[in-house]
PDB file of C-alpha atoms and ligand atoms in Angstrom:
ATOM      1  CA  MET A 166     -87.117 129.347  56.214  1.00 35.00           C
ATOM      2  CA  LYS A 167     -88.988 131.310  53.098  1.00 40.00           C
ATOM      3  CA  ILE A 168     -86.397 132.989  50.609  1.00 36.00           C
ATOM      4  CA  THR A 169     -87.156 136.335  51.407  1.00 38.00           C
ATOM      5  CA  HIS A 170     -86.367 135.699  55.100  1.00 42.00           C
ATOM      6  CA  PHE A 171     -83.283 133.799  54.194  1.00 41.00           C
ATOM      7  CA  MET A 172     -82.015 136.300  51.621  1.00 43.00           C
ATOM      8  CA  SER A 173     -82.465 139.371  54.489  1.00 46.00           C
ATOM      9  CA  MET A 174     -80.937 136.805  56.844  1.00 48.00           C
ATOM     10  CA  ALA A 175     -78.019 136.420  54.586  1.00 48.00           C
ATOM     11  CA  ALA A 176     -77.863 140.187  53.738  1.00 47.00           C
ATOM     12  CA  SER A 177     -77.498 140.956  57.561  1.00 50.00           C
ATOM     13  CA  VAL A 178     -74.724 138.494  58.100  1.00 49.00           C
ATOM     14  CA  SER A 179     -72.537 139.950  55.153  1.00 49.00           C
ATOM     15  CA  THR A 180     -73.176 143.313  56.260  1.00 48.00           C
ATOM     16  CA  LEU A 181     -71.880 142.270  59.557  1.00 47.00           C
ATOM     17  CA  VAL A 182     -68.796 140.930  58.219  1.00 46.00           C
ATOM     18  CA  ALA A 183     -68.051 143.608  56.230  1.00 44.00           C
ATOM     19  CA  VAL A 184     -68.482 145.950  59.187  1.00 42.00           C
ATOM     20  CA  LEU A 185     -66.178 143.705  61.265  1.00 42.00           C
ATOM     21  CA  SER A 186     -63.680 143.216  58.812  1.00 43.00           C
ATOM     22  CA  ALA A 187     -63.197 146.872  57.669  1.00 45.00           C
ATOM     23  CA  ALA A 188     -63.761 148.260  61.484  1.00 47.00           C
ATOM     24  CA  PRO A 189     -60.010 149.882  61.835  1.00 48.00           C
ATOM     25  CA  ALA A 190     -58.116 149.938  65.434  1.00 49.00           C
ATOM     26  CA  ALA A 191     -60.247 152.285  67.070  1.00 57.00           C
ATOM     27  CA  ALA A 192     -59.154 155.515  65.923  1.00 58.00           C
ATOM     28  CA  ASP A 193     -59.419 158.122  68.772  1.00 62.00           C
ATOM     29  CA  ASP A 194     -59.410 161.305  66.887  1.00 66.00           C
ATOM     30  CA  ASP A 195     -60.271 163.540  69.942  1.00 91.00           C
ATOM     31  CA  LYS A 196     -57.337 162.012  72.254  1.00 96.00           C
ATOM     32  CA  LEU A 197     -55.695 165.249  71.827  1.00 96.00           C
ATOM     33  CA  GLN A 198     -58.950 167.307  73.434  1.00 96.00           C
ATOM     34  CA  GLN A 199     -59.088 164.438  76.303  1.00 96.00           C
ATOM     35  CA  LEU A 200     -55.687 165.585  77.204  1.00 97.00           C
ATOM     36  CA  LYS A 201     -56.238 169.232  76.989  1.00 96.00           C
ATOM     37  CA  ASP A 202     -59.200 168.801  78.993  1.00 96.00           C
ATOM     38  CA  GLN A 203     -57.392 166.549  81.493  1.00 95.00           C
ATOM     39  CA  GLY A 204     -54.908 169.444  81.434  1.00 96.00           C
ATOM     40  CA  PHE A 205     -51.522 167.100  81.374  1.00 97.00           C
ATOM     41  CA  ALA A 206     -50.391 164.179  79.311  1.00 97.00           C
ATOM     42  CA  ARG A 207     -49.668 160.788  81.350  1.00 97.00           C
ATOM     43  CA  ILE A 208     -46.043 159.888  80.378  1.00 97.00           C
ATOM     44  CA  ALA A 209     -43.845 156.486  81.094  1.00 98.00           C
ATOM     45  CA  ILE A 210     -40.442 157.006  81.976  1.00 97.00           C
ATOM     46  CA  ALA A 211     -37.578 154.808  83.476  1.00 97.00           C
ATOM     47  CA  ASN A 212     -35.899 157.427  85.301  1.00 96.00           C
ATOM     48  CA  GLU A 213     -32.295 156.805  83.835  1.00 98.00           C
ATOM     49  CA  PRO A 214     -30.491 160.120  83.139  1.00 98.00           C
ATOM     50  CA  PRO A 215     -29.902 161.572  81.089  1.00 98.00           C
ATOM     51  CA  PHE A 216     -33.023 160.253  78.832  1.00 98.00           C
ATOM     52  CA  THR A 217     -35.383 160.635  81.885  1.00 98.00           C
ATOM     53  CA  ALA A 218     -34.974 161.601  85.140  1.00 96.00           C
ATOM     54  CA  VAL A 219     -36.996 162.583  88.906  1.00 93.00           C
ATOM     55  CA  GLY A 220     -35.383 164.802  90.868  1.00 90.00           C
ATOM     56  CA  ALA A 221     -35.488 164.554  94.635  1.00 90.00           C
ATOM     57  CA  ASP A 222     -38.222 167.136  94.662  1.00 90.00           C
ATOM     58  CA  GLY A 223     -40.022 164.823  92.363  1.00 89.00           C
ATOM     59  CA  LYS A 224     -39.429 167.157  89.262  1.00 94.00           C
ATOM     60  CA  VAL A 225     -39.245 165.261  86.027  1.00 96.00           C
ATOM     61  CA  SER A 226     -36.606 166.052  83.591  1.00 96.00           C
ATOM     62  CA  GLY A 227     -34.431 164.616  81.073  1.00 98.00           C
ATOM     63  CA  ALA A 228     -34.250 164.794  77.164  1.00 98.00           C
ATOM     64  CA  ALA A 229     -37.418 162.975  76.314  1.00 98.00           C
ATOM     65  CA  PRO A 230     -39.741 164.450  78.886  1.00 98.00           C
ATOM     66  CA  ASP A 231     -38.218 168.044  78.171  1.00 98.00           C
ATOM     67  CA  VAL A 232     -39.002 167.611  74.754  1.00 98.00           C
ATOM     68  CA  ALA A 233     -42.637 165.891  75.343  1.00 98.00           C
ATOM     69  CA  ARG A 234     -43.565 168.701  77.694  1.00 98.00           C
ATOM     70  CA  GLU A 235     -42.582 171.415  75.345  1.00 98.00           C
ATOM     71  CA  ILE A 236     -44.362 169.637  72.283  1.00 98.00           C
ATOM     72  CA  PHE A 237     -47.603 169.294  74.776  1.00 98.00           C
ATOM     73  CA  LYS A 238     -47.610 172.619  75.767  1.00 98.00           C
ATOM     74  CA  ARG A 239     -47.522 173.966  71.994  1.00 97.00           C
ATOM     75  CA  LEU A 240     -50.757 171.452  71.674  1.00 97.00           C
ATOM     76  CA  GLY A 241     -52.102 172.984  73.960  1.00 97.00           C
ATOM     77  CA  VAL A 242     -51.674 170.438  76.918  1.00 97.00           C
ATOM     78  CA  ALA A 243     -50.338 172.483  80.078  1.00 96.00           C
ATOM     79  CA  ASP A 244     -47.992 169.732  81.414  1.00 95.00           C
ATOM     80  CA  VAL A 245     -46.575 165.907  81.935  1.00 96.00           C
ATOM     81  CA  ALA A 246     -47.205 163.823  84.896  1.00 96.00           C
ATOM     82  CA  ALA A 247     -44.375 160.798  84.777  1.00 96.00           C
ATOM     83  CA  SER A 248     -44.616 157.331  86.421  1.00 96.00           C
ATOM     84  CA  ILE A 249     -41.811 155.343  85.864  1.00 96.00           C
ATOM     85  CA  SER A 250     -41.991 151.926  84.736  1.00 96.00           C
ATOM     86  CA  GLU A 251     -39.576 148.945  83.750  1.00 96.00           C
ATOM     87  CA  TYR A 252     -38.907 149.301  80.114  1.00 97.00           C
ATOM     88  CA  GLY A 253     -40.192 145.900  79.572  1.00 97.00           C
ATOM     89  CA  ALA A 254     -43.747 147.113  81.113  1.00 97.00           C
ATOM     90  CA  MET A 255     -44.223 150.541  79.067  1.00 98.00           C
ATOM     91  CA  ILE A 256     -45.653 149.111  76.019  1.00 98.00           C
ATOM     92  CA  PRO A 257     -48.092 146.874  78.104  1.00 98.00           C
ATOM     93  CA  GLY A 258     -48.683 149.764  80.057  1.00 98.00           C
ATOM     94  CA  LEU A 259     -49.428 151.892  77.314  1.00 98.00           C
ATOM     95  CA  GLN A 260     -51.662 149.621  75.515  1.00 98.00           C
ATOM     96  CA  ALA A 261     -53.725 149.052  78.707  1.00 98.00           C
ATOM     97  CA  GLY A 262     -54.512 152.896  79.278  1.00 97.00           C
ATOM     98  CA  ARG A 263     -52.264 153.629  81.954  1.00 97.00           C
ATOM     99  CA  HIS A 264     -50.118 155.981  79.877  1.00 98.00           C
ATOM    100  CA  ASP A 265     -50.873 158.525  77.204  1.00 98.00           C
ATOM    101  CA  ALA A 266     -47.198 158.160  75.594  1.00 98.00           C
ATOM    102  CA  ILE A 267     -44.290 156.562  76.229  1.00 98.00           C
ATOM    103  CA  THR A 268     -41.508 159.185  76.450  1.00 98.00           C
ATOM    104  CA  ALA A 269     -38.295 157.342  77.970  1.00 98.00           C
ATOM    105  CA  GLY A 270     -35.557 156.710  75.031  1.00 98.00           C
ATOM    106  CA  LEU A 271     -37.487 153.300  74.338  1.00 98.00           C
ATOM    107  CA  PHE A 272     -35.589 152.398  71.223  1.00 98.00           C
ATOM    108  CA  MET A 273     -37.323 152.284  67.977  1.00 98.00           C
ATOM    109  CA  LYS A 274     -37.030 148.279  67.017  1.00 96.00           C
ATOM    110  CA  PRO A 275     -39.268 146.419  64.136  1.00 96.00           C
ATOM    111  CA  GLU A 276     -41.309 144.448  67.246  1.00 96.00           C
ATOM    112  CA  ARG A 277     -41.795 147.930  68.999  1.00 98.00           C
ATOM    113  CA  CYS A 278     -42.991 149.407  65.743  1.00 98.00           C
ATOM    114  CA  ALA A 279     -45.504 146.738  65.181  1.00 97.00           C
ATOM    115  CA  ALA A 280     -46.599 147.147  69.004  1.00 98.00           C
ATOM    116  CA  VAL A 281     -46.939 151.206  69.217  1.00 98.00           C
ATOM    117  CA  ALA A 282     -47.204 154.071  66.925  1.00 98.00           C
ATOM    118  CA  TYR A 283     -43.706 155.908  67.246  1.00 98.00           C
ATOM    119  CA  SER A 284     -43.257 159.718  66.667  1.00 98.00           C
ATOM    120  CA  GLU A 285     -40.089 160.884  64.376  1.00 98.00           C
ATOM    121  CA  PRO A 286     -36.799 160.004  66.061  1.00 98.00           C
ATOM    122  CA  VAL A 287     -35.668 162.280  68.935  1.00 98.00           C
ATOM    123  CA  LEU A 288     -32.842 160.640  70.983  1.00 98.00           C
ATOM    124  CA  CYS A 289     -30.183 158.640  69.455  1.00 98.00           C
ATOM    125  CA  ASP A 290     -27.290 156.717  71.468  1.00 98.00           C
ATOM    126  CA  ALA A 291     -24.779 153.657  70.991  1.00 98.00           C
ATOM    127  CA  GLU A 292     -24.405 150.828  73.610  1.00 98.00           C
ATOM    128  CA  ALA A 293     -21.702 150.701  76.550  1.00 98.00           C
ATOM    129  CA  PHE A 294     -20.315 148.306  78.886  1.00 98.00           C
ATOM    130  CA  ALA A 295     -19.276 149.322  82.738  1.00 98.00           C
ATOM    131  CA  LEU A 296     -16.798 146.927  83.750  1.00 98.00           C
ATOM    132  CA  LYS A 297     -13.889 146.449  86.105  1.00 98.00           C
ATOM    133  CA  LYS A 298     -10.823 148.572  85.544  1.00 98.00           C
ATOM    134  CA  GLY A 299      -8.556 147.560  82.924  1.00 98.00           C
ATOM    135  CA  ASN A 300     -11.319 145.216  81.593  1.00 98.00           C
ATOM    136  CA  PRO A 301      -9.773 142.116  82.363  1.00 98.00           C
ATOM    137  CA  LEU A 302     -12.135 139.566  80.781  1.00 98.00           C
ATOM    138  CA  LYS A 303     -11.683 141.665  77.711  1.00 98.00           C
ATOM    139  CA  LEU A 304     -15.373 142.548  77.003  1.00 98.00           C
ATOM    140  CA  MET A 305     -15.619 144.435  73.939  1.00 98.00           C
ATOM    141  CA  SER A 306     -18.731 142.831  72.765  1.00 98.00           C
ATOM    142  CA  TYR A 307     -22.113 140.647  73.471  1.00 98.00           C
ATOM    143  CA  LYS A 308     -20.709 138.129  71.715  1.00 98.00           C
ATOM    144  CA  ASP A 309     -17.515 137.919  74.140  1.00 98.00           C
ATOM    145  CA  VAL A 310     -20.005 137.898  76.812  1.00 98.00           C
ATOM    146  CA  ALA A 311     -21.621 134.713  75.376  1.00 98.00           C
ATOM    147  CA  ASP A 312     -18.131 133.147  74.638  1.00 98.00           C
ATOM    148  CA  ASN A 313     -17.075 133.280  78.061  1.00 98.00           C
ATOM    149  CA  PRO A 314     -19.133 131.177  80.406  1.00 98.00           C
ATOM    150  CA  ASP A 315     -17.965 132.602  83.564  1.00 97.00           C
ATOM    151  CA  VAL A 316     -19.284 135.903  82.585  1.00 98.00           C
ATOM    152  CA  LYS A 317     -22.922 137.395  84.020  1.00 98.00           C
ATOM    153  CA  ILE A 318     -24.175 140.756  82.306  1.00 98.00           C
ATOM    154  CA  GLY A 319     -26.787 142.895  83.954  1.00 98.00           C
ATOM    155  CA  ALA A 320     -29.271 144.827  81.963  1.00 98.00           C
ATOM    156  CA  PRO A 321     -32.423 146.543  81.900  1.00 98.00           C
ATOM    157  CA  GLY A 322     -35.580 144.030  82.045  1.00 96.00           C
ATOM    158  CA  GLY A 323     -36.943 143.894  78.707  1.00 96.00           C
ATOM    159  CA  GLY A 324     -34.552 146.321  77.266  1.00 97.00           C
ATOM    160  CA  THR A 325     -32.521 146.457  74.336  1.00 98.00           C
ATOM    161  CA  GLU A 326     -29.149 145.495  75.975  1.00 98.00           C
ATOM    162  CA  GLU A 327     -31.142 142.310  77.349  1.00 98.00           C
ATOM    163  CA  LYS A 328     -32.212 141.462  73.838  1.00 97.00           C
ATOM    164  CA  LEU A 329     -28.790 142.111  72.492  1.00 98.00           C
ATOM    165  CA  ALA A 330     -26.907 139.835  74.823  1.00 98.00           C
ATOM    166  CA  LEU A 331     -29.672 137.064  74.326  1.00 98.00           C
ATOM    167  CA  GLU A 332     -29.350 137.288  70.571  1.00 98.00           C
ATOM    168  CA  ALA A 333     -25.661 137.189  70.901  1.00 98.00           C
ATOM    169  CA  GLY A 334     -26.053 133.639  72.605  1.00 98.00           C
ATOM    170  CA  VAL A 335     -25.687 134.581  76.386  1.00 98.00           C
ATOM    171  CA  PRO A 336     -27.661 132.192  78.231  1.00 98.00           C
ATOM    172  CA  ARG A 337     -30.878 133.268  80.039  1.00 98.00           C
ATOM    173  CA  ASP A 338     -29.223 132.341  83.330  1.00 98.00           C
ATOM    174  CA  ARG A 339     -26.230 134.857  82.733  1.00 98.00           C
ATOM    175  CA  VAL A 340     -28.441 137.836  81.565  1.00 98.00           C
ATOM    176  CA  ILE A 341     -29.378 139.280  84.987  1.00 98.00           C
ATOM    177  CA  VAL A 342     -32.081 141.591  85.190  1.00 98.00           C
ATOM    178  CA  VAL A 343     -31.095 145.142  86.797  1.00 98.00           C
ATOM    179  CA  PRO A 344     -33.949 147.575  87.841  1.00 96.00           C
ATOM    180  CA  ASP A 345     -31.964 150.698  88.067  1.00 96.00           C
ATOM    181  CA  GLY A 346     -28.877 152.566  87.426  1.00 96.00           C
ATOM    182  CA  GLN A 347     -27.650 152.269  91.209  1.00 95.00           C
ATOM    183  CA  SER A 348     -28.398 148.770  91.411  1.00 97.00           C
ATOM    184  CA  GLY A 349     -26.382 147.719  88.143  1.00 97.00           C
ATOM    185  CA  LEU A 350     -23.551 149.914  89.703  1.00 97.00           C
ATOM    186  CA  LYS A 351     -24.092 148.173  92.931  1.00 97.00           C
ATOM    187  CA  MET A 352     -24.085 144.602  91.598  1.00 98.00           C
ATOM    188  CA  LEU A 353     -20.816 145.282  89.608  1.00 98.00           C
ATOM    189  CA  GLN A 354     -18.840 146.479  92.682  1.00 97.00           C
ATOM    190  CA  ASP A 355     -20.426 143.560  94.739  1.00 97.00           C
ATOM    191  CA  GLY A 356     -19.097 141.005  91.672  1.00 97.00           C
ATOM    192  CA  ARG A 357     -22.563 139.888  91.173  1.00 98.00           C
ATOM    193  CA  ILE A 358     -22.283 140.971  87.627  1.00 98.00           C
ATOM    194  CA  ASP A 359     -19.129 141.304  85.437  1.00 98.00           C
ATOM    195  CA  VAL A 360     -20.316 143.763  83.311  1.00 98.00           C
ATOM    196  CA  TYR A 361     -23.469 146.437  83.125  1.00 98.00           C
ATOM    197  CA  SER A 362     -25.088 147.162  79.604  1.00 98.00           C
ATOM    198  CA  LEU A 363     -26.849 150.713  79.144  1.00 98.00           C
ATOM    199  CA  PRO A 364     -26.629 153.349  76.460  1.00 98.00           C
ATOM    200  CA  VAL A 365     -23.564 155.460  76.560  1.00 98.00           C
ATOM    201  CA  LEU A 366     -24.747 158.672  77.930  1.00 98.00           C
ATOM    202  CA  SER A 367     -26.462 156.637  80.415  1.00 98.00           C
ATOM    203  CA  ILE A 368     -23.484 154.749  81.716  1.00 98.00           C
ATOM    204  CA  ASN A 369     -21.262 157.631  81.449  1.00 98.00           C
ATOM    205  CA  ASP A 370     -23.822 159.500  83.524  1.00 98.00           C
ATOM    206  CA  LEU A 371     -23.912 156.706  86.156  1.00 97.00           C
ATOM    207  CA  MET A 372     -20.098 156.667  86.398  1.00 97.00           C
ATOM    208  CA  SER A 373     -19.671 160.364  86.677  1.00 96.00           C
ATOM    209  CA  LYS A 374     -21.574 160.236  89.669  1.00 94.00           C
ATOM    210  CA  ALA A 375     -20.317 156.963  91.198  1.00 93.00           C
ATOM    211  CA  ASN A 376     -16.434 158.093  90.800  1.00 91.00           C
ATOM    212  CA  ASP A 377     -15.473 154.704  91.394  1.00 96.00           C
ATOM    213  CA  PRO A 378     -11.684 154.437  90.246  1.00 97.00           C
ATOM    214  CA  ASN A 379     -12.172 150.332  90.184  1.00 97.00           C
ATOM    215  CA  LEU A 380     -14.496 150.835  87.307  1.00 98.00           C
ATOM    216  CA  GLU A 381     -13.951 151.754  83.532  1.00 98.00           C
ATOM    217  CA  VAL A 382     -16.340 152.010  80.621  1.00 98.00           C
ATOM    218  CA  VAL A 383     -16.309 150.441  77.007  1.00 98.00           C
ATOM    219  CA  ALA A 384     -17.939 152.614  74.631  1.00 98.00           C
ATOM    220  CA  PRO A 385     -19.499 151.820  71.911  1.00 98.00           C
ATOM    221  CA  VAL A 386     -20.106 148.020  72.359  1.00 98.00           C
ATOM    222  CA  GLU A 387     -18.508 146.447  69.662  1.00 98.00           C
ATOM    223  CA  GLY A 388     -21.207 145.143  67.081  1.00 97.00           C
ATOM    224  CA  ALA A 389     -24.196 147.169  68.452  1.00 97.00           C
ATOM    225  CA  PRO A 390     -26.149 149.451  66.328  1.00 96.00           C
ATOM    226  CA  VAL A 391     -26.600 152.821  67.296  1.00 97.00           C
ATOM    227  CA  TYR A 392     -30.374 153.194  67.857  1.00 98.00           C
ATOM    228  CA  CYS A 393     -32.925 156.240  68.251  1.00 98.00           C
ATOM    229  CA  ASP A 394     -36.167 156.654  69.971  1.00 98.00           C
ATOM    230  CA  GLY A 395     -39.242 158.369  69.591  1.00 98.00           C
ATOM    231  CA  ALA A 396     -42.120 159.318  71.715  1.00 98.00           C
ATOM    232  CA  ALA A 397     -44.372 156.323  71.847  1.00 98.00           C
ATOM    233  CA  PHE A 398     -48.316 156.695  70.917  1.00 98.00           C
ATOM    234  CA  LYS A 399     -50.996 153.776  71.392  1.00 98.00           C
ATOM    235  CA  LYS A 400     -52.154 152.338  68.327  1.00 97.00           C
ATOM    236  CA  GLY A 401     -55.572 154.135  67.273  1.00 96.00           C
ATOM    237  CA  ASP A 402     -53.980 157.630  68.727  1.00 97.00           C
ATOM    238  CA  GLU A 403     -52.282 158.091  65.415  1.00 97.00           C
ATOM    239  CA  ALA A 404     -53.834 161.550  65.222  1.00 97.00           C
ATOM    240  CA  LEU A 405     -52.161 162.611  68.478  1.00 98.00           C
ATOM    241  CA  ARG A 406     -49.051 161.114  67.227  1.00 98.00           C
ATOM    242  CA  ASP A 407     -49.039 163.204  63.842  1.00 98.00           C
ATOM    243  CA  ALA A 408     -49.699 166.275  65.812  1.00 97.00           C
ATOM    244  CA  PHE A 409     -46.894 165.328  67.862  1.00 98.00           C
ATOM    245  CA  ASP A 410     -45.093 165.029  65.111  1.00 98.00           C
ATOM    246  CA  VAL A 411     -46.062 168.456  63.503  1.00 98.00           C
ATOM    247  CA  GLU A 412     -44.312 170.448  66.081  1.00 98.00           C
ATOM    248  CA  LEU A 413     -41.405 168.038  66.501  1.00 98.00           C
ATOM    249  CA  ALA A 414     -40.566 168.738  63.103  1.00 98.00           C
ATOM    250  CA  LYS A 415     -40.998 172.693  63.870  1.00 98.00           C
ATOM    251  CA  LEU A 416     -38.712 172.311  66.918  1.00 98.00           C
ATOM    252  CA  LYS A 417     -36.124 170.683  65.170  1.00 98.00           C
ATOM    253  CA  GLU A 418     -36.515 173.407  62.080  1.00 98.00           C
ATOM    254  CA  SER A 419     -36.034 176.204  64.623  1.00 98.00           C
ATOM    255  CA  GLY A 420     -33.256 174.837  66.482  1.00 98.00           C
ATOM    256  CA  GLU A 421     -35.091 174.596  69.679  1.00 98.00           C
ATOM    257  CA  PHE A 422     -35.105 170.924  69.453  1.00 98.00           C
ATOM    258  CA  ALA A 423     -31.117 170.918  69.453  1.00 98.00           C
ATOM    259  CA  LYS A 424     -31.167 173.450  72.693  1.00 98.00           C
ATOM    260  CA  ILE A 425     -33.200 170.908  74.591  1.00 98.00           C
ATOM    261  CA  ILE A 426     -31.582 167.792  73.912  1.00 98.00           C
ATOM    262  CA  GLU A 427     -27.441 168.955  73.327  1.00 98.00           C
ATOM    263  CA  PRO A 428     -27.231 170.025  76.887  1.00 98.00           C
ATOM    264  CA  TYR A 429     -27.865 166.554  78.032  1.00 98.00           C
ATOM    265  CA  GLY A 430     -25.035 165.190  75.466  1.00 98.00           C
ATOM    266  CA  PHE A 431     -27.578 164.161  72.614  1.00 98.00           C
ATOM    267  CA  SER A 432     -27.181 164.898  69.057  1.00 98.00           C
ATOM    268  CA  ALA A 433     -30.218 166.673  67.243  1.00 98.00           C
ATOM    269  CA  LYS A 434     -28.160 165.993  64.000  1.00 98.00           C
ATOM    270  CA  ALA A 435     -28.286 162.193  64.617  1.00 98.00           C
ATOM    271  CA  ALA A 436     -31.779 162.562  65.126  1.00 98.00           C
ATOM    272  CA  MET A 437     -32.341 164.690  62.355  1.00 98.00           C
ATOM    273  CA  SER A 438     -30.241 162.045  59.798  1.00 98.00           C
ATOM    274  CA  THR A 439     -32.795 159.302  59.964  1.00 98.00           C
ATOM    275  CA  THR A 440     -36.367 158.588  60.121  1.00 98.00           C
ATOM    276  CA  ARG A 441     -39.331 156.375  61.689  1.00 98.00           C
ATOM    277  CA  GLU A 442     -39.463 154.620  58.532  1.00 97.00           C
ATOM    278  CA  LYS A 443     -35.932 153.723  58.570  1.00 96.00           C
ATOM    279  CA  LEU A 444     -35.363 152.502  61.890  1.00 97.00           C
ATOM    280  CA  CYS A 445     -38.728 150.524  62.167  1.00 97.00           C
ATOM    281  CA  ALA A 446     -37.203 148.891  58.996  1.00 94.00           C
ATOM    282  CA  ALA A 447     -33.577 148.207  60.694  1.00 83.00           C
ATOM    283  CA  LYS A 448     -32.867 144.725  61.330  1.00 74.00           C
TER     284      LYS A 448
HETATM  285  O1  6CS B 638     -35.061 151.252  74.502  1.00 95.24           O
HETATM  286  C1  6CS B 638     -34.530 150.379  75.429  1.00 95.24           C
HETATM  287  O2  6CS B 638     -34.716 149.077  75.588  1.00 95.24           O
HETATM  288  C2  6CS B 638     -33.167 150.868  75.946  1.00 95.24           C
HETATM  289  N1  6CS B 638     -33.374 152.321  76.152  1.00 95.24           N
HETATM  290  C3  6CS B 638     -32.678 153.091  77.129  1.00 95.24           C
HETATM  291  C4  6CS B 638     -32.638 154.737  77.113  1.00 95.24           C
HETATM  292  N2  6CS B 638     -32.190 152.947  78.305  1.00 95.24           N
HETATM  293  C5  6CS B 638     -32.112 151.170  78.311  1.00 95.24           C
HETATM  294  C6  6CS B 638     -33.136 150.704  77.481  1.00 95.24           C
HETATM  295  O3  6CS B 638     -32.816 149.068  77.550  1.00 95.24           O
END
């Protein structure tokens, strides 16, 4: 192989290596324009009031979609189109391009922050237990569940409560995946689970509608953190996320953010007193 040919070969290989190693996650700076042209943003929700809700008429509401709808409107995207997903399937769905954003109360945690581009905080809440009246098993924490080998806990698949239970030492076969609130209540009433765990506002919403005198709420669950969600965007869509954050900050500043979320029971102050950086770093 002549030197010149070898050198040009070597040069092209090193150039190729340089290009590949420098290539950022495919930044999609015109994602916002795509959504404007599309006329709506496809959002993932769980249908867990008051975070997210789908009415009998198909209307999407809940604090997270209401905030997202208002912000997308200000960005020139006319509306949102929601699809219901299990929490554990939301991030894979976003990464596969089935959603443009997750606006569902998907709490910020380091492992999730590594997988998506979160906005600044939107909805904060503590964790709760729904259980038998009088709390006969004296369940105040996920550790109490772990310490009693007879106790079965229900929680959303891929959700925070499932992870908290497993981290507290509850064996996998005593953590029962519950697809939605109604199912969780029924399983509790039928004795298939001894405790059902969701965020406080979700449990309170369920219990207020169930109006079952044989059940009660323990809130907050001892030892569990207060979590906050943000809207979650695909890695590479940081330009869209940043545009969302600009409008979110204006909403917070003007008081309109509080007007949207506080009727649902959420605290604007809680979301405004923390940041994505702090929440994504929290252990
Ligand atoms: O982020 C989560 O995993 C949790 N968020 C809500 C609003 N409900 C349950 C879920 O596990």
